[in-house]
mmCIF file of C-alpha atoms in Angstrom:
data_model
loop_
_atom_site.group_PDB
_atom_site.id
_atom_site.type_symbol
_atom_site.label_atom_id
_atom_site.label_comp_id
_atom_site.label_asym_id
_atom_site.label_seq_id
_atom_site.Cartn_x
_atom_site.Cartn_y
_atom_site.Cartn_z
ATOM 1 C CA UNK A 1 -60.112 -61.291 28.647
ATOM 2 C CA UNK A 2 -61.492 -64.311 26.491
ATOM 3 C CA UNK A 3 -65.301 -62.748 25.290
ATOM 4 C CA UNK A 4 -68.135 -64.974 26.580
ATOM 5 C CA UNK A 5 -70.103 -67.301 24.536
ATOM 6 C CA UNK A 6 -73.190 -66.886 24.715
ATOM 7 C CA UNK A 7 -75.345 -70.351 23.635
ATOM 8 C CA UNK A 8 -78.834 -70.008 22.518
ATOM 9 C CA UNK A 9 -81.622 -71.551 24.453
ATOM 10 C CA UNK A 10 -84.456 -73.496 23.096
ATOM 11 C CA UNK A 11 -87.209 -73.024 24.748
ATOM 12 C CA UNK A 12 -89.450 -76.150 24.681
ATOM 13 C CA UNK A 13 -93.729 -75.612 25.442
ATOM 14 C CA UNK A 14 -94.717 -76.802 29.292
ATOM 15 C CA UNK A 15 -97.115 -79.065 26.636
ATOM 16 C CA UNK A 16 -94.785 -80.370 25.052
ATOM 17 C CA UNK A 17 -95.543 -83.699 26.014
ATOM 18 C CA UNK A 18 -91.726 -86.435 24.552
ATOM 19 C CA UNK A 19 -89.752 -82.916 24.136
ATOM 20 C CA UNK A 20 -87.075 -83.283 21.798
ATOM 21 C CA UNK A 21 -83.626 -83.686 22.567
ATOM 22 C CA UNK A 22 -80.660 -81.408 21.962
ATOM 23 C CA UNK A 23 -76.888 -80.956 21.778
ATOM 24 C CA UNK A 24 -75.200 -79.743 24.302
ATOM 25 C CA UNK A 25 -74.800 -76.997 21.097
ATOM 26 C CA UNK A 26 -77.712 -74.789 23.147
ATOM 27 C CA UNK A 27 -79.007 -74.732 26.105
ATOM 28 C CA UNK A 28 -82.798 -76.080 27.073
ATOM 29 C CA UNK A 29 -85.816 -73.407 29.574
ATOM 30 C CA UNK A 30 -89.303 -75.075 29.349
ATOM 31 C CA UNK A 31 -91.700 -72.504 29.651
ATOM 32 C CA UNK A 32 -94.952 -71.646 27.828
ATOM 33 C CA UNK A 33 -95.264 -70.553 24.421
ATOM 34 C CA UNK A 34 -98.217 -68.481 23.302
ATOM 35 C CA UNK A 35 -97.973 -70.727 19.705
ATOM 36 C CA UNK A 36 -96.004 -73.731 18.381
ATOM 37 C CA UNK A 37 -93.348 -76.775 20.979
ATOM 38 C CA UNK A 38 -89.992 -75.039 20.604
ATOM 39 C CA UNK A 39 -88.552 -71.362 20.109
ATOM 40 C CA UNK A 40 -85.389 -68.826 20.898
ATOM 41 C CA UNK A 41 -85.718 -67.187 23.912
ATOM 42 C CA UNK A 42 -85.717 -63.773 22.970
ATOM 43 C CA UNK A 43 -86.514 -64.391 19.709
ATOM 44 C CA UNK A 44 -90.231 -66.150 20.669
ATOM 45 C CA UNK A 45 -91.888 -64.152 18.789
ATOM 46 C CA UNK A 46 -90.336 -64.173 15.943
ATOM 47 C CA UNK A 47 -89.394 -68.250 15.678
ATOM 48 C CA UNK A 48 -91.711 -71.123 16.329
ATOM 49 C CA UNK A 49 -92.162 -74.789 15.992
ATOM 50 C CA UNK A 50 -94.820 -76.964 16.221
ATOM 51 C CA UNK A 51 -93.650 -80.543 16.407
ATOM 52 C CA UNK A 52 -95.829 -83.618 15.373
ATOM 53 C CA UNK A 53 -95.677 -87.035 15.827
ATOM 54 C CA UNK A 54 -97.837 -88.493 12.906
ATOM 55 C CA UNK A 55 -100.665 -89.870 15.010
ATOM 56 C CA UNK A 56 -100.276 -86.657 16.262
ATOM 57 C CA UNK A 57 -100.380 -84.856 11.760
ATOM 58 C CA UNK A 58 -103.301 -87.294 11.356
ATOM 59 C CA UNK A 59 -105.646 -86.487 14.354
ATOM 60 C CA UNK A 60 -105.195 -82.281 13.741
ATOM 61 C CA UNK A 61 -105.949 -82.833 10.195
ATOM 62 C CA UNK A 62 -109.717 -84.605 11.519
ATOM 63 C CA UNK A 63 -111.143 -84.233 14.271
ATOM 64 C CA UNK A 64 -108.360 -81.434 14.912
ATOM 65 C CA UNK A 65 -108.339 -79.523 11.927
ATOM 66 C CA UNK A 66 -110.713 -76.095 12.953
ATOM 67 C CA UNK A 67 -108.396 -75.503 16.243
ATOM 68 C CA UNK A 68 -105.342 -76.535 13.944
ATOM 69 C CA UNK A 69 -106.142 -74.742 11.405
ATOM 70 C CA UNK A 70 -106.457 -71.569 13.902
ATOM 71 C CA UNK A 71 -102.994 -72.515 15.040
ATOM 72 C CA UNK A 72 -101.168 -72.103 11.602
ATOM 73 C CA UNK A 73 -103.343 -68.445 11.031
ATOM 74 C CA UNK A 74 -101.880 -67.262 13.955
ATOM 75 C CA UNK A 75 -97.710 -69.113 12.722
ATOM 76 C CA UNK A 76 -98.118 -66.641 9.785
ATOM 77 C CA UNK A 77 -96.951 -64.155 12.336
ATOM 78 C CA UNK A 78 -93.931 -65.681 12.870
ATOM 79 C CA UNK A 79 -90.332 -64.489 10.838
ATOM 80 C CA UNK A 80 -89.699 -67.768 11.046
ATOM 81 C CA UNK A 81 -92.418 -70.992 11.214
ATOM 82 C CA UNK A 82 -92.530 -75.069 10.533
ATOM 83 C CA UNK A 83 -94.042 -77.823 11.094
ATOM 84 C CA UNK A 84 -91.787 -80.977 12.390
ATOM 85 C CA UNK A 85 -93.656 -83.640 11.538
ATOM 86 C CA UNK A 86 -91.619 -87.133 13.367
ATOM 87 C CA UNK A 87 -92.928 -89.412 10.078
ATOM 88 C CA UNK A 88 -90.613 -90.429 6.696
ATOM 89 C CA UNK A 89 -92.170 -90.092 3.228
ATOM 90 C CA UNK A 90 -92.416 -93.759 2.645
ATOM 91 C CA UNK A 91 -93.807 -94.093 5.922
ATOM 92 C CA UNK A 92 -96.858 -91.875 5.497
ATOM 93 C CA UNK A 93 -97.123 -93.285 1.588
ATOM 94 C CA UNK A 94 -97.261 -97.030 2.837
ATOM 95 C CA UNK A 95 -100.367 -96.046 4.507
ATOM 96 C CA UNK A 96 -99.945 -98.886 6.857
ATOM 97 C CA UNK A 97 -101.467 -97.730 9.695
ATOM 98 C CA UNK A 98 -104.329 -98.521 8.036
ATOM 99 C CA UNK A 99 -104.099 -102.234 8.271
ATOM 100 C CA UNK A 100 -101.194 -103.019 11.021
ATOM 101 C CA UNK A 101 -103.271 -101.966 14.094
ATOM 102 C CA UNK A 102 -99.846 -101.179 16.366
ATOM 103 C CA UNK A 103 -98.501 -98.393 13.564
ATOM 104 C CA UNK A 104 -97.785 -94.891 14.407
ATOM 105 C CA UNK A 105 -101.495 -92.902 13.592
ATOM 106 C CA UNK A 106 -104.050 -96.538 13.966
ATOM 107 C CA UNK A 107 -106.736 -96.633 13.278
ATOM 108 C CA UNK A 108 -107.265 -94.417 11.065
ATOM 109 C CA UNK A 109 -109.207 -94.019 7.984
ATOM 110 C CA UNK A 110 -107.823 -91.461 6.991
ATOM 111 C CA UNK A 111 -105.744 -92.034 3.628
ATOM 112 C CA UNK A 112 -101.275 -90.925 2.527
ATOM 113 C CA UNK A 113 -104.205 -88.785 0.044
ATOM 114 C CA UNK A 114 -105.744 -86.975 2.156
ATOM 115 C CA UNK A 115 -102.307 -86.452 4.828
ATOM 116 C CA UNK A 116 -100.600 -85.204 1.004
ATOM 117 C CA UNK A 117 -103.468 -82.689 0.725
ATOM 118 C CA UNK A 118 -103.619 -81.485 3.792
ATOM 119 C CA UNK A 119 -100.114 -80.794 3.432
ATOM 120 C CA UNK A 120 -99.474 -79.083 0.406
ATOM 121 C CA UNK A 121 -102.920 -77.414 2.193
ATOM 122 C CA UNK A 122 -100.996 -75.544 4.438
ATOM 123 C CA UNK A 123 -98.103 -75.114 2.771
ATOM 124 C CA UNK A 124 -100.255 -73.051 -0.211
ATOM 125 C CA UNK A 125 -103.205 -71.648 2.192
ATOM 126 C CA UNK A 126 -100.675 -70.959 5.312
ATOM 127 C CA UNK A 127 -97.161 -70.415 3.563
ATOM 128 C CA UNK A 128 -96.112 -73.360 5.792
ATOM 129 C CA UNK A 129 -92.893 -75.409 5.115
ATOM 130 C CA UNK A 130 -93.141 -78.400 6.679
ATOM 131 C CA UNK A 131 -90.370 -80.839 7.364
ATOM 132 C CA UNK A 132 -91.025 -85.450 7.441
ATOM 133 C CA UNK A 133 -88.308 -85.184 10.078
ATOM 134 C CA UNK A 134 -87.703 -88.939 10.527
ATOM 135 C CA UNK A 135 -87.671 -90.769 14.236
ATOM 136 C CA UNK A 136 -87.798 -88.232 17.040
ATOM 137 C CA UNK A 137 -84.145 -87.915 17.089
ATOM 138 C CA UNK A 138 -84.302 -87.096 14.309
ATOM 139 C CA UNK A 139 -86.193 -85.169 14.047
ATOM 140 C CA UNK A 140 -84.624 -83.119 17.270
ATOM 141 C CA UNK A 141 -81.300 -82.542 15.173
ATOM 142 C CA UNK A 142 -83.567 -80.425 12.592
ATOM 143 C CA UNK A 143 -85.268 -78.667 15.520
ATOM 144 C CA UNK A 144 -82.096 -77.427 16.649
ATOM 145 C CA UNK A 145 -80.494 -76.936 13.223
ATOM 146 C CA UNK A 146 -83.131 -74.661 12.165
ATOM 147 C CA UNK A 147 -83.186 -72.303 15.364
ATOM 148 C CA UNK A 148 -79.577 -71.559 15.296
ATOM 149 C CA UNK A 149 -79.875 -71.327 11.213
ATOM 150 C CA UNK A 150 -83.074 -69.127 11.956
ATOM 151 C CA UNK A 151 -81.275 -66.573 14.774
ATOM 152 C CA UNK A 152 -78.855 -65.786 12.067
ATOM 153 C CA UNK A 153 -81.210 -64.747 9.864
ATOM 154 C CA UNK A 154 -83.718 -63.022 12.254
#
């Protein structure tokens, strides 16, 4: 008899409004997570991903800054943690949302330098790794790989 192959189960937080899409290499369930948006069943107190669209990032660093930084402080207790941002460096540095009312993050007066400063500050003060993962689909692929590799390290 062949041994059963265990397929990891990704937890998607029940409050996640636009869940990432994962491959058949993992199962998914929706349930409330104490922090973040994604984790692995059985390891949800050790692995966490906080996902942000670019518009959410601008809100979190602007008007929602105090609440978001409290969340980042709590995430420091996790062995594996990641801020996953759905944008590219090119878009973030372009500042397009400042002039294009249809752009992701519009309307906002927050500059590319401010956003870059937040990311550097969060990395330094909260030891929070982040990645600019591109599109929503690319963010799903990155999150899956990150979660699977995190399992191996725990």
